[in-house]
Short mmCIF file of N, CA and C in Angstrom, two decimals:
data_model
loop_
_atom_site.label_atom_id
_atom_site.label_comp_id
_atom_site.label_asym_id
_atom_site.label_seq_id
_atom_site.Cartn_x
_atom_site.Cartn_y
_atom_site.Cartn_z
N MET I 970 274.07 -129.20 172.74
CA MET I 970 274.60 -129.53 174.05
C MET I 970 273.79 -130.72 174.59
N GLU I 971 274.50 -131.71 175.12
CA GLU I 971 273.84 -132.89 175.67
C GLU I 971 273.21 -132.57 177.03
N MET I 972 272.19 -133.33 177.39
CA MET I 972 271.48 -133.11 178.66
C MET I 972 272.44 -133.24 179.84
N LYS I 973 273.36 -134.21 179.79
CA LYS I 973 274.31 -134.40 180.89
C LYS I 973 275.17 -133.14 181.08
N ASP I 974 275.57 -132.51 179.98
CA ASP I 974 276.36 -131.29 180.07
C ASP I 974 275.54 -130.14 180.65
N LEU I 975 274.27 -130.05 180.26
CA LEU I 975 273.39 -129.03 180.81
C LEU I 975 273.20 -129.22 182.31
N ILE I 976 273.06 -130.48 182.73
CA ILE I 976 272.94 -130.77 184.17
C ILE I 976 274.19 -130.32 184.90
N ARG I 977 275.36 -130.63 184.35
CA ARG I 977 276.62 -130.25 184.98
C ARG I 977 276.73 -128.73 185.13
N ILE I 978 276.33 -128.00 184.10
CA ILE I 978 276.39 -126.53 184.15
C ILE I 978 275.48 -126.00 185.26
N LYS I 979 274.25 -126.51 185.32
CA LYS I 979 273.30 -126.07 186.36
C LYS I 979 273.84 -126.38 187.75
N VAL I 980 274.40 -127.58 187.92
CA VAL I 980 274.94 -127.98 189.22
C VAL I 980 276.11 -127.08 189.60
N LYS I 981 277.02 -126.84 188.64
CA LYS I 981 278.17 -125.99 188.92
C LYS I 981 277.73 -124.58 189.31
N ASN I 982 276.75 -124.05 188.61
CA ASN I 982 276.25 -122.71 188.92
C ASN I 982 275.65 -122.66 190.33
N LEU I 983 274.92 -123.70 190.71
CA LEU I 983 274.33 -123.74 192.05
C LEU I 983 275.43 -123.78 193.12
N ILE I 984 276.42 -124.62 192.92
CA ILE I 984 277.50 -124.73 193.91
C ILE I 984 278.32 -123.45 193.95
N ASP I 985 278.60 -122.88 192.78
CA ASP I 985 279.37 -121.63 192.73
C ASP I 985 278.63 -120.48 193.41
N SER I 986 277.31 -120.56 193.49
CA SER I 986 276.54 -119.49 194.12
C SER I 986 276.79 -119.43 195.63
N GLY I 987 277.29 -120.52 196.18
CA GLY I 987 277.61 -120.54 197.61
C GLY I 987 276.41 -120.67 198.51
N MET I 988 275.24 -120.87 197.95
CA MET I 988 274.05 -120.98 198.79
C MET I 988 273.98 -122.34 199.47
N HIS I 989 273.35 -122.38 200.61
CA HIS I 989 273.16 -123.62 201.33
C HIS I 989 271.90 -124.28 200.79
N PHE I 990 271.96 -125.59 200.61
CA PHE I 990 270.81 -126.27 200.04
C PHE I 990 270.70 -127.70 200.53
N ASN I 991 269.50 -128.21 200.45
CA ASN I 991 269.23 -129.61 200.72
C ASN I 991 269.44 -130.34 199.39
N MET I 992 270.24 -131.40 199.41
CA MET I 992 270.62 -132.10 198.19
C MET I 992 269.40 -132.57 197.38
N ALA I 993 268.45 -133.21 198.02
CA ALA I 993 267.29 -133.76 197.31
C ALA I 993 266.43 -132.64 196.72
N THR I 994 266.23 -131.57 197.49
CA THR I 994 265.44 -130.44 197.01
C THR I 994 266.14 -129.75 195.84
N ALA I 995 267.44 -129.57 195.97
CA ALA I 995 268.20 -128.92 194.90
C ALA I 995 268.15 -129.75 193.62
N ALA I 996 268.28 -131.07 193.76
CA ALA I 996 268.22 -131.95 192.59
C ALA I 996 266.87 -131.82 191.89
N THR I 997 265.81 -131.80 192.67
CA THR I 997 264.46 -131.67 192.10
C THR I 997 264.30 -130.32 191.42
N ASP I 998 264.76 -129.25 192.06
CA ASP I 998 264.64 -127.91 191.49
C ASP I 998 265.41 -127.78 190.17
N ILE I 999 266.63 -128.30 190.14
CA ILE I 999 267.43 -128.23 188.91
C ILE I 999 266.75 -129.02 187.80
N ALA I 1000 266.32 -130.23 188.12
CA ALA I 1000 265.66 -131.08 187.12
C ALA I 1000 264.44 -130.39 186.53
N LYS I 1001 263.63 -129.80 187.38
CA LYS I 1001 262.43 -129.11 186.90
C LYS I 1001 262.79 -127.88 186.07
N SER I 1002 263.87 -127.17 186.46
CA SER I 1002 264.24 -125.94 185.75
C SER I 1002 264.69 -126.21 184.32
N ILE I 1003 265.16 -127.41 184.04
CA ILE I 1003 265.59 -127.72 182.67
C ILE I 1003 264.64 -128.72 182.00
N GLY I 1004 263.50 -128.94 182.64
CA GLY I 1004 262.47 -129.77 182.04
C GLY I 1004 262.75 -131.25 182.00
N LEU I 1005 263.51 -131.75 182.96
CA LEU I 1005 263.81 -133.18 182.99
C LEU I 1005 262.63 -134.00 183.46
N GLU I 1006 262.59 -135.22 182.97
CA GLU I 1006 261.59 -136.16 183.45
C GLU I 1006 261.91 -136.50 184.91
N GLU I 1007 260.90 -136.91 185.63
CA GLU I 1007 261.03 -137.25 187.05
C GLU I 1007 262.15 -138.26 187.31
N LYS I 1008 262.30 -139.26 186.41
CA LYS I 1008 263.29 -140.31 186.64
C LYS I 1008 264.74 -139.83 186.55
N LEU I 1009 264.97 -138.67 185.94
CA LEU I 1009 266.34 -138.17 185.82
C LEU I 1009 266.77 -137.34 187.03
N ILE I 1010 265.87 -137.14 187.97
CA ILE I 1010 266.21 -136.39 189.18
C ILE I 1010 267.34 -137.09 189.94
N ASP I 1011 267.33 -138.42 189.95
CA ASP I 1011 268.40 -139.16 190.63
C ASP I 1011 269.76 -138.81 190.05
N GLU I 1012 269.82 -138.68 188.73
CA GLU I 1012 271.09 -138.33 188.09
C GLU I 1012 271.56 -136.95 188.52
N VAL I 1013 270.63 -136.01 188.62
CA VAL I 1013 270.98 -134.66 189.08
C VAL I 1013 271.50 -134.72 190.52
N HIS I 1014 270.86 -135.52 191.34
CA HIS I 1014 271.27 -135.67 192.74
C HIS I 1014 272.73 -136.15 192.83
N ILE I 1015 273.07 -137.17 192.06
CA ILE I 1015 274.44 -137.69 192.08
C ILE I 1015 275.40 -136.68 191.48
N GLU I 1016 274.97 -135.97 190.45
CA GLU I 1016 275.83 -134.95 189.86
C GLU I 1016 276.14 -133.85 190.87
N LEU I 1017 275.16 -133.49 191.69
CA LEU I 1017 275.39 -132.51 192.76
C LEU I 1017 276.45 -133.00 193.73
N ARG I 1018 276.31 -134.25 194.15
CA ARG I 1018 277.30 -134.81 195.10
C ARG I 1018 278.68 -134.87 194.46
N ASN I 1019 278.75 -135.31 193.22
CA ASN I 1019 280.05 -135.36 192.53
C ASN I 1019 280.68 -133.97 192.46
N ALA I 1020 279.86 -132.98 192.12
CA ALA I 1020 280.39 -131.62 191.98
C ALA I 1020 280.92 -131.08 193.31
N MET I 1021 280.25 -131.45 194.39
CA MET I 1021 280.70 -130.97 195.71
C MET I 1021 282.10 -131.48 196.06
N TYR I 1022 282.45 -132.67 195.58
CA TYR I 1022 283.72 -133.28 195.95
C TYR I 1022 284.75 -133.27 194.83
N GLU I 1023 284.37 -132.76 193.67
CA GLU I 1023 285.24 -132.86 192.50
C GLU I 1023 286.60 -132.19 192.68
N GLU I 1024 286.63 -130.97 193.21
CA GLU I 1024 287.92 -130.26 193.35
C GLU I 1024 288.86 -131.01 194.30
N ALA I 1025 288.33 -131.52 195.38
CA ALA I 1025 289.17 -132.29 196.32
C ALA I 1025 289.63 -133.59 195.66
N TYR I 1026 288.75 -134.21 194.90
CA TYR I 1026 289.07 -135.46 194.21
C TYR I 1026 290.22 -135.24 193.22
N LYS I 1027 290.19 -134.16 192.49
CA LYS I 1027 291.22 -133.86 191.50
C LYS I 1027 292.61 -133.77 192.13
N LYS I 1028 292.68 -133.39 193.38
CA LYS I 1028 293.97 -133.20 194.05
C LYS I 1028 294.61 -134.51 194.49
N ILE I 1029 293.85 -135.59 194.53
CA ILE I 1029 294.38 -136.88 194.95
C ILE I 1029 295.03 -137.55 193.75
N PRO I 1030 296.31 -137.92 193.85
CA PRO I 1030 296.97 -138.59 192.72
C PRO I 1030 296.24 -139.88 192.35
N ILE I 1031 296.19 -140.16 191.06
CA ILE I 1031 295.49 -141.34 190.56
C ILE I 1031 295.96 -142.61 191.26
N LYS I 1032 297.24 -142.74 191.49
CA LYS I 1032 297.75 -143.98 192.10
C LYS I 1032 297.25 -144.19 193.53
N GLU I 1033 296.69 -143.14 194.15
CA GLU I 1033 296.16 -143.24 195.51
C GLU I 1033 294.64 -143.38 195.54
N ARG I 1034 294.01 -143.45 194.37
CA ARG I 1034 292.55 -143.60 194.28
C ARG I 1034 292.19 -145.08 194.13
N TYR I 1035 290.99 -145.41 194.58
CA TYR I 1035 290.47 -146.76 194.44
C TYR I 1035 289.24 -146.73 193.53
N LEU I 1036 289.18 -147.69 192.62
CA LEU I 1036 288.04 -147.81 191.73
C LEU I 1036 287.24 -149.05 192.13
N PHE I 1037 285.94 -148.86 192.34
CA PHE I 1037 285.04 -149.96 192.67
C PHE I 1037 284.06 -150.15 191.51
N LEU I 1038 284.13 -151.32 190.91
CA LEU I 1038 283.23 -151.67 189.81
C LEU I 1038 282.22 -152.69 190.30
N PRO I 1039 281.01 -152.68 189.74
CA PRO I 1039 279.97 -153.59 190.23
C PRO I 1039 280.04 -154.98 189.60
N HIS I 1040 279.99 -155.99 190.43
CA HIS I 1040 280.02 -157.36 189.92
C HIS I 1040 278.79 -157.65 189.05
N CYS I 1041 277.72 -156.88 189.23
CA CYS I 1041 276.50 -157.11 188.45
C CYS I 1041 276.68 -156.76 186.98
N SER I 1042 277.81 -156.17 186.61
CA SER I 1042 278.09 -155.87 185.20
C SER I 1042 278.82 -157.02 184.51
N ARG I 1043 279.13 -158.07 185.27
CA ARG I 1043 279.74 -159.26 184.66
C ARG I 1043 278.70 -159.94 183.78
N ASN I 1044 279.15 -160.65 182.79
CA ASN I 1044 278.25 -161.49 182.01
C ASN I 1044 277.94 -162.69 182.90
N SER I 1045 276.75 -162.73 183.43
CA SER I 1045 276.41 -163.73 184.46
C SER I 1045 276.52 -165.17 183.95
N LYS I 1046 276.47 -165.37 182.64
CA LYS I 1046 276.55 -166.73 182.11
C LYS I 1046 277.97 -167.15 181.72
N LEU I 1047 278.80 -166.19 181.35
CA LEU I 1047 280.11 -166.53 180.79
C LEU I 1047 281.31 -166.09 181.63
N CYS I 1048 281.09 -165.35 182.71
CA CYS I 1048 282.20 -164.80 183.49
C CYS I 1048 283.06 -165.91 184.11
N LYS I 1049 284.37 -165.73 183.97
CA LYS I 1049 285.33 -166.68 184.52
C LYS I 1049 286.11 -166.11 185.71
N ALA I 1050 285.71 -164.92 186.16
CA ALA I 1050 286.41 -164.26 187.26
C ALA I 1050 286.32 -165.10 188.53
N GLU I 1051 287.40 -165.07 189.29
CA GLU I 1051 287.42 -165.75 190.59
C GLU I 1051 287.21 -164.72 191.68
N GLN I 1052 286.60 -165.15 192.78
CA GLN I 1052 286.28 -164.24 193.87
C GLN I 1052 287.06 -164.60 195.12
N ASP I 1053 287.49 -163.55 195.85
CA ASP I 1053 288.08 -163.72 197.17
C ASP I 1053 287.57 -162.59 198.07
N GLU I 1054 288.25 -162.31 199.17
CA GLU I 1054 287.76 -161.31 200.13
C GLU I 1054 287.82 -159.87 199.61
N THR I 1055 288.48 -159.65 198.47
CA THR I 1055 288.51 -158.30 197.90
C THR I 1055 287.68 -158.21 196.62
N GLY I 1056 286.88 -159.22 196.34
CA GLY I 1056 285.99 -159.17 195.18
C GLY I 1056 286.39 -160.14 194.10
N TYR I 1057 285.92 -159.82 192.90
CA TYR I 1057 286.20 -160.66 191.73
C TYR I 1057 287.46 -160.16 191.05
N HIS I 1058 288.18 -161.09 190.43
CA HIS I 1058 289.41 -160.75 189.71
C HIS I 1058 289.20 -161.07 188.24
N CYS I 1059 289.10 -160.01 187.45
CA CYS I 1059 288.79 -160.10 186.03
C CYS I 1059 289.87 -160.89 185.29
N LYS I 1060 289.42 -161.80 184.44
CA LYS I 1060 290.33 -162.60 183.60
C LYS I 1060 290.49 -161.99 182.21
N HIS I 1061 289.88 -160.82 181.99
CA HIS I 1061 289.97 -160.09 180.72
C HIS I 1061 289.52 -160.96 179.55
N CYS I 1062 288.43 -161.67 179.75
CA CYS I 1062 287.89 -162.54 178.70
C CYS I 1062 287.17 -161.76 177.61
N GLY I 1063 286.78 -160.52 177.91
CA GLY I 1063 286.10 -159.69 176.93
C GLY I 1063 284.61 -159.96 176.79
N GLN I 1064 284.04 -160.73 177.70
CA GLN I 1064 282.62 -161.07 177.61
C GLN I 1064 281.71 -159.99 178.21
N CYS I 1065 282.30 -158.96 178.81
CA CYS I 1065 281.50 -157.87 179.39
C CYS I 1065 282.32 -156.58 179.35
N GLU I 1066 281.69 -155.47 179.75
CA GLU I 1066 282.36 -154.18 179.72
C GLU I 1066 283.37 -153.99 180.85
N LEU I 1067 283.37 -154.87 181.84
CA LEU I 1067 284.32 -154.72 182.94
C LEU I 1067 285.76 -154.80 182.43
N THR I 1068 286.01 -155.64 181.44
CA THR I 1068 287.35 -155.71 180.85
C THR I 1068 287.77 -154.33 180.34
N LYS I 1069 286.86 -153.65 179.61
CA LYS I 1069 287.17 -152.32 179.09
C LYS I 1069 287.41 -151.33 180.22
N ALA I 1070 286.59 -151.39 181.25
CA ALA I 1070 286.72 -150.46 182.38
C ALA I 1070 288.05 -150.67 183.11
N VAL I 1071 288.40 -151.92 183.36
CA VAL I 1071 289.66 -152.23 184.05
C VAL I 1071 290.84 -151.77 183.22
N LYS I 1072 290.83 -152.08 181.93
CA LYS I 1072 291.95 -151.68 181.05
C LYS I 1072 292.07 -150.16 180.97
N LEU I 1073 290.94 -149.47 180.89
CA LEU I 1073 290.94 -148.01 180.85
C LEU I 1073 291.57 -147.45 182.13
N ALA I 1074 291.14 -147.96 183.28
CA ALA I 1074 291.66 -147.47 184.55
C ALA I 1074 293.16 -147.76 184.67
N GLU I 1075 293.57 -148.95 184.28
CA GLU I 1075 295.00 -149.30 184.35
C GLU I 1075 295.82 -148.40 183.43
N LYS I 1076 295.31 -148.11 182.24
CA LYS I 1076 296.00 -147.23 181.29
C LYS I 1076 296.21 -145.84 181.88
N LEU I 1077 295.24 -145.37 182.68
CA LEU I 1077 295.35 -144.06 183.30
C LEU I 1077 296.23 -144.06 184.55
N GLY I 1078 296.62 -145.25 185.04
CA GLY I 1078 297.50 -145.34 186.19
C GLY I 1078 296.86 -145.84 187.47
N TYR I 1079 295.60 -146.28 187.41
CA TYR I 1079 294.94 -146.82 188.60
C TYR I 1079 295.55 -148.18 188.94
N LYS I 1080 295.89 -148.35 190.20
CA LYS I 1080 296.47 -149.61 190.69
C LYS I 1080 295.49 -150.39 191.55
N ASN I 1081 294.54 -149.71 192.15
CA ASN I 1081 293.62 -150.32 193.11
C ASN I 1081 292.22 -150.40 192.50
N ILE I 1082 291.96 -151.52 191.82
CA ILE I 1082 290.70 -151.72 191.11
C ILE I 1082 290.01 -152.94 191.69
N PHE I 1083 288.77 -152.77 192.10
CA PHE I 1083 288.03 -153.85 192.75
C PHE I 1083 286.69 -154.05 192.05
N ILE I 1084 286.35 -155.30 191.76
CA ILE I 1084 285.04 -155.66 191.24
C ILE I 1084 284.32 -156.31 192.41
N VAL I 1085 283.33 -155.61 192.94
CA VAL I 1085 282.74 -156.02 194.22
C VAL I 1085 281.25 -156.33 194.12
N PRO I 1086 280.79 -157.23 195.01
CA PRO I 1086 279.37 -157.58 195.02
C PRO I 1086 278.50 -156.63 195.82
N GLY I 1087 279.07 -155.69 196.55
CA GLY I 1087 278.21 -154.78 197.28
C GLY I 1087 278.92 -153.91 198.29
N GLY I 1088 278.09 -153.13 199.00
CA GLY I 1088 278.58 -152.13 199.92
C GLY I 1088 279.36 -152.66 201.11
N THR I 1089 279.02 -153.83 201.61
CA THR I 1089 279.74 -154.37 202.77
C THR I 1089 281.20 -154.62 202.43
N MET I 1090 281.46 -155.18 201.25
CA MET I 1090 282.84 -155.43 200.85
C MET I 1090 283.58 -154.11 200.65
N ILE I 1091 282.91 -153.13 200.06
CA ILE I 1091 283.54 -151.81 199.88
C ILE I 1091 283.89 -151.22 201.23
N LYS I 1092 282.97 -151.29 202.16
CA LYS I 1092 283.19 -150.75 203.51
C LYS I 1092 284.41 -151.41 204.15
N ASN I 1093 284.54 -152.72 204.01
CA ASN I 1093 285.68 -153.44 204.58
C ASN I 1093 286.99 -153.05 203.91
N ILE I 1094 286.97 -152.91 202.59
CA ILE I 1094 288.19 -152.52 201.87
C ILE I 1094 288.60 -151.11 202.26
N VAL I 1095 287.65 -150.20 202.32
CA VAL I 1095 287.95 -148.81 202.71
C VAL I 1095 288.50 -148.78 204.13
N LYS I 1096 287.90 -149.54 205.03
CA LYS I 1096 288.36 -149.59 206.42
C LYS I 1096 289.78 -150.15 206.53
N ASP I 1097 290.07 -151.21 205.79
CA ASP I 1097 291.38 -151.86 205.84
C ASP I 1097 292.47 -151.08 205.11
N LYS I 1098 292.15 -150.56 203.93
CA LYS I 1098 293.17 -149.94 203.07
C LYS I 1098 293.29 -148.43 203.24
N ARG I 1099 292.24 -147.79 203.73
CA ARG I 1099 292.21 -146.35 203.96
C ARG I 1099 292.62 -145.51 202.74
N PRO I 1100 291.89 -145.64 201.64
CA PRO I 1100 292.21 -144.82 200.47
C PRO I 1100 291.89 -143.35 200.73
N LYS I 1101 292.52 -142.48 199.95
CA LYS I 1101 292.24 -141.05 200.06
C LYS I 1101 291.04 -140.66 199.20
N ALA I 1102 290.84 -141.42 198.11
CA ALA I 1102 289.73 -141.12 197.20
C ALA I 1102 289.23 -142.41 196.58
N VAL I 1103 287.93 -142.42 196.28
CA VAL I 1103 287.32 -143.58 195.63
C VAL I 1103 286.38 -143.11 194.53
N ILE I 1104 286.24 -143.96 193.54
CA ILE I 1104 285.22 -143.76 192.53
C ILE I 1104 284.46 -145.07 192.42
N GLY I 1105 283.16 -144.97 192.46
CA GLY I 1105 282.32 -146.15 192.37
C GLY I 1105 281.40 -146.09 191.18
N VAL I 1106 281.27 -147.22 190.50
CA VAL I 1106 280.31 -147.36 189.41
C VAL I 1106 279.16 -148.16 189.98
N CYS I 1107 277.95 -147.59 189.93
CA CYS I 1107 276.84 -148.24 190.61
C CYS I 1107 275.51 -147.63 190.21
N CYS I 1108 274.45 -148.19 190.78
CA CYS I 1108 273.12 -147.62 190.59
C CYS I 1108 272.94 -146.47 191.58
N PHE I 1109 271.87 -145.73 191.43
CA PHE I 1109 271.60 -144.57 192.27
C PHE I 1109 271.55 -144.93 193.75
N ASN I 1110 270.82 -145.97 194.12
CA ASN I 1110 270.69 -146.33 195.53
C ASN I 1110 272.03 -146.68 196.16
N GLU I 1111 272.86 -147.43 195.45
CA GLU I 1111 274.19 -147.77 195.97
C GLU I 1111 275.06 -146.53 196.08
N ALA I 1112 274.93 -145.60 195.13
CA ALA I 1112 275.70 -144.35 195.19
C ALA I 1112 275.34 -143.55 196.44
N LEU I 1113 274.05 -143.43 196.72
CA LEU I 1113 273.64 -142.70 197.92
C LEU I 1113 274.17 -143.37 199.18
N LEU I 1114 274.08 -144.69 199.24
CA LEU I 1114 274.60 -145.42 200.41
C LEU I 1114 276.10 -145.19 200.56
N ALA I 1115 276.82 -145.22 199.45
CA ALA I 1115 278.27 -145.03 199.50
C ALA I 1115 278.64 -143.63 199.97
N PHE I 1116 277.98 -142.60 199.42
CA PHE I 1116 278.27 -141.23 199.85
C PHE I 1116 277.99 -141.09 201.35
N ASP I 1117 276.88 -141.66 201.81
CA ASP I 1117 276.55 -141.58 203.24
C ASP I 1117 277.55 -142.34 204.09
N MET I 1118 277.98 -143.52 203.63
CA MET I 1118 278.94 -144.33 204.36
C MET I 1118 280.28 -143.60 204.52
N LEU I 1119 280.65 -142.81 203.53
CA LEU I 1119 281.95 -142.13 203.54
C LEU I 1119 281.95 -140.81 204.30
N LYS I 1120 280.77 -140.34 204.69
CA LYS I 1120 280.72 -139.08 205.46
C LYS I 1120 281.59 -139.19 206.70
N GLY I 1121 282.39 -138.17 206.92
CA GLY I 1121 283.22 -138.12 208.12
C GLY I 1121 284.47 -138.97 208.08
N THR I 1122 284.72 -139.68 206.98
CA THR I 1122 285.91 -140.54 206.90
C THR I 1122 287.11 -139.82 206.30
N GLY I 1123 286.86 -138.69 205.64
CA GLY I 1123 287.94 -137.99 204.95
C GLY I 1123 288.21 -138.55 203.56
N VAL I 1124 287.47 -139.58 203.16
CA VAL I 1124 287.64 -140.16 201.83
C VAL I 1124 286.79 -139.35 200.85
N VAL I 1125 287.41 -138.90 199.77
CA VAL I 1125 286.74 -138.10 198.75
C VAL I 1125 286.18 -139.06 197.70
N ALA I 1126 284.92 -138.84 197.30
CA ALA I 1126 284.27 -139.79 196.40
C ALA I 1126 283.71 -139.16 195.14
N GLN I 1127 283.61 -140.01 194.13
CA GLN I 1127 282.92 -139.71 192.89
C GLN I 1127 282.10 -140.95 192.54
N ALA I 1128 280.98 -140.75 191.86
CA ALA I 1128 280.15 -141.88 191.44
C ALA I 1128 279.84 -141.75 189.95
N SER I 1129 279.84 -142.89 189.29
CA SER I 1129 279.44 -142.97 187.89
C SER I 1129 278.25 -143.92 187.84
N LEU I 1130 277.10 -143.38 187.45
CA LEU I 1130 275.89 -144.21 187.44
C LEU I 1130 275.87 -145.15 186.23
N LEU I 1131 275.31 -146.32 186.46
CA LEU I 1131 275.14 -147.30 185.41
C LEU I 1131 274.16 -146.79 184.35
N LYS I 1132 274.38 -147.18 183.10
CA LYS I 1132 273.41 -146.87 182.04
C LYS I 1132 272.16 -147.71 182.23
N LYS I 1133 272.36 -148.96 182.63
CA LYS I 1133 271.25 -149.87 182.89
C LYS I 1133 271.55 -150.59 184.18
N ASP I 1134 270.64 -150.46 185.15
CA ASP I 1134 270.86 -151.16 186.41
C ASP I 1134 269.92 -152.35 186.49
N GLY I 1135 269.78 -152.94 187.65
CA GLY I 1135 268.89 -154.08 187.79
C GLY I 1135 269.53 -155.27 188.46
N CYS I 1136 270.73 -155.12 188.97
CA CYS I 1136 271.41 -156.13 189.78
C CYS I 1136 271.92 -157.34 189.00
N LYS I 1137 271.74 -157.39 187.68
CA LYS I 1137 272.27 -158.50 186.89
C LYS I 1137 272.47 -158.01 185.46
N ASP I 1138 273.63 -158.32 184.89
CA ASP I 1138 273.94 -157.92 183.52
C ASP I 1138 273.70 -156.42 183.28
N THR I 1139 274.16 -155.63 184.23
CA THR I 1139 274.01 -154.17 184.13
C THR I 1139 274.99 -153.62 183.11
N ILE I 1140 274.77 -152.37 182.71
CA ILE I 1140 275.61 -151.76 181.68
C ILE I 1140 276.29 -150.51 182.24
N LEU I 1141 277.61 -150.47 182.09
CA LEU I 1141 278.40 -149.34 182.54
C LEU I 1141 278.23 -148.16 181.58
N ASN I 1142 278.45 -146.96 182.10
CA ASN I 1142 278.51 -145.77 181.26
C ASN I 1142 280.01 -145.46 181.12
N LEU I 1143 280.64 -146.09 180.14
CA LEU I 1143 282.09 -145.98 179.99
C LEU I 1143 282.56 -144.56 179.72
N GLU I 1144 281.75 -143.77 179.00
CA GLU I 1144 282.14 -142.39 178.71
C GLU I 1144 282.20 -141.57 180.01
N ASP I 1145 281.18 -141.71 180.84
CA ASP I 1145 281.17 -140.99 182.12
C ASP I 1145 282.29 -141.49 183.02
N LEU I 1146 282.49 -142.80 183.05
CA LEU I 1146 283.55 -143.36 183.88
C LEU I 1146 284.91 -142.80 183.46
N GLU I 1147 285.16 -142.74 182.17
CA GLU I 1147 286.45 -142.22 181.70
C GLU I 1147 286.65 -140.76 182.13
N LYS I 1148 285.59 -139.95 182.03
CA LYS I 1148 285.69 -138.55 182.47
C LYS I 1148 286.05 -138.47 183.96
N ARG I 1149 285.41 -139.30 184.77
CA ARG I 1149 285.65 -139.25 186.22
C ARG I 1149 287.03 -139.82 186.58
N LEU I 1150 287.42 -140.88 185.90
CA LEU I 1150 288.74 -141.45 186.16
C LEU I 1150 289.84 -140.45 185.80
N SER I 1151 289.59 -139.63 184.80
CA SER I 1151 290.59 -138.69 184.27
C SER I 1151 290.64 -137.36 185.01
N LEU I 1152 289.77 -137.15 185.99
CA LEU I 1152 289.77 -135.88 186.72
C LEU I 1152 291.09 -135.69 187.45
N VAL I 1153 291.81 -134.65 187.07
CA VAL I 1153 293.06 -134.31 187.75
C VAL I 1153 293.15 -132.80 187.89
N GLU I 1154 293.89 -132.37 188.89
CA GLU I 1154 294.07 -130.95 189.12
C GLU I 1154 294.93 -130.37 187.99
N GLU I 1155 294.44 -129.29 187.43
CA GLU I 1155 295.20 -128.66 186.37
C GLU I 1155 296.31 -127.83 186.98
N LYS I 1156 297.50 -128.04 186.47
CA LYS I 1156 298.66 -127.31 186.98
C LYS I 1156 298.73 -125.97 186.27
N PRO I 1157 299.09 -124.91 187.02
CA PRO I 1157 299.19 -123.59 186.38
C PRO I 1157 300.27 -123.62 185.30
N LYS I 1158 299.98 -122.95 184.21
CA LYS I 1158 300.95 -122.90 183.12
C LYS I 1158 302.10 -121.99 183.52
N LYS I 1159 303.30 -122.44 183.18
CA LYS I 1159 304.50 -121.64 183.49
C LYS I 1159 304.56 -120.45 182.54
N LYS I 1160 304.94 -119.32 183.13
CA LYS I 1160 305.09 -118.13 182.31
C LYS I 1160 306.40 -118.21 181.55
N LYS I 1161 306.31 -117.80 180.31
CA LYS I 1161 307.52 -117.81 179.49
C LYS I 1161 308.36 -116.60 179.86
N SER I 1162 309.65 -116.85 180.03
CA SER I 1162 310.54 -115.72 180.31
C SER I 1162 311.21 -115.29 179.02
N ASN I 1163 311.36 -113.99 178.90
CA ASN I 1163 311.97 -113.45 177.66
C ASN I 1163 313.42 -113.25 177.83
#
C-alpha cells in the first residue's frame, strides 16, 4: 500500500469518527501515527481538507467545475502561451505537463480550465463566474490560501499538490490530479427485475 493511500485511509477514518478537530493538530497527529516525516504533514493537512469536501464535490457535475492550473508549471524558457485577464492560454506545444493536464481535463468533460499566475486572478474569476466547485493544482501555501478564501462562498474545493514546487518550472502530480478530476457521485445500481 502506498503512503498516499495510507494517509487517505487515516483521514477518512478520522472524518468518519465524527469528532471535532483542529485541522493542523489532526494533520500532525495522523502524520505521527503512521511515522511520516515532518515535511509530509502538509500533505496530510490538504488531504484532510479534501476529504471534508469530497462528497459535496462529487455531486457537482464536471461541466460546472473549474480547474485552476499553476502558471509556474509552464516551461519558463519555451512556453508560447498568451496571457489575458483569465490567465494563460495553452498552445499545446508539449513543452510542459500543462498540455497533459489540460487534455486530461478536457477528455473528462471539463470546460472551464484556467492557467493562472496566482490567487488574485483566481479570486477574480471565482467572483465573476461563480463556479459551484473548483479544483486547484498548487503548492501547500497556495492551497491553504485558496481553502480559506473560499470559506463561506458555497464553492466546494479540492486541491492537488505539486510534486515539486518552487514558483518556477514546478511539476504536477498528474496521477493525483486525474483522481481528483474524476471524482463523481456513484449512482445506485438498478435492481434487476425478474
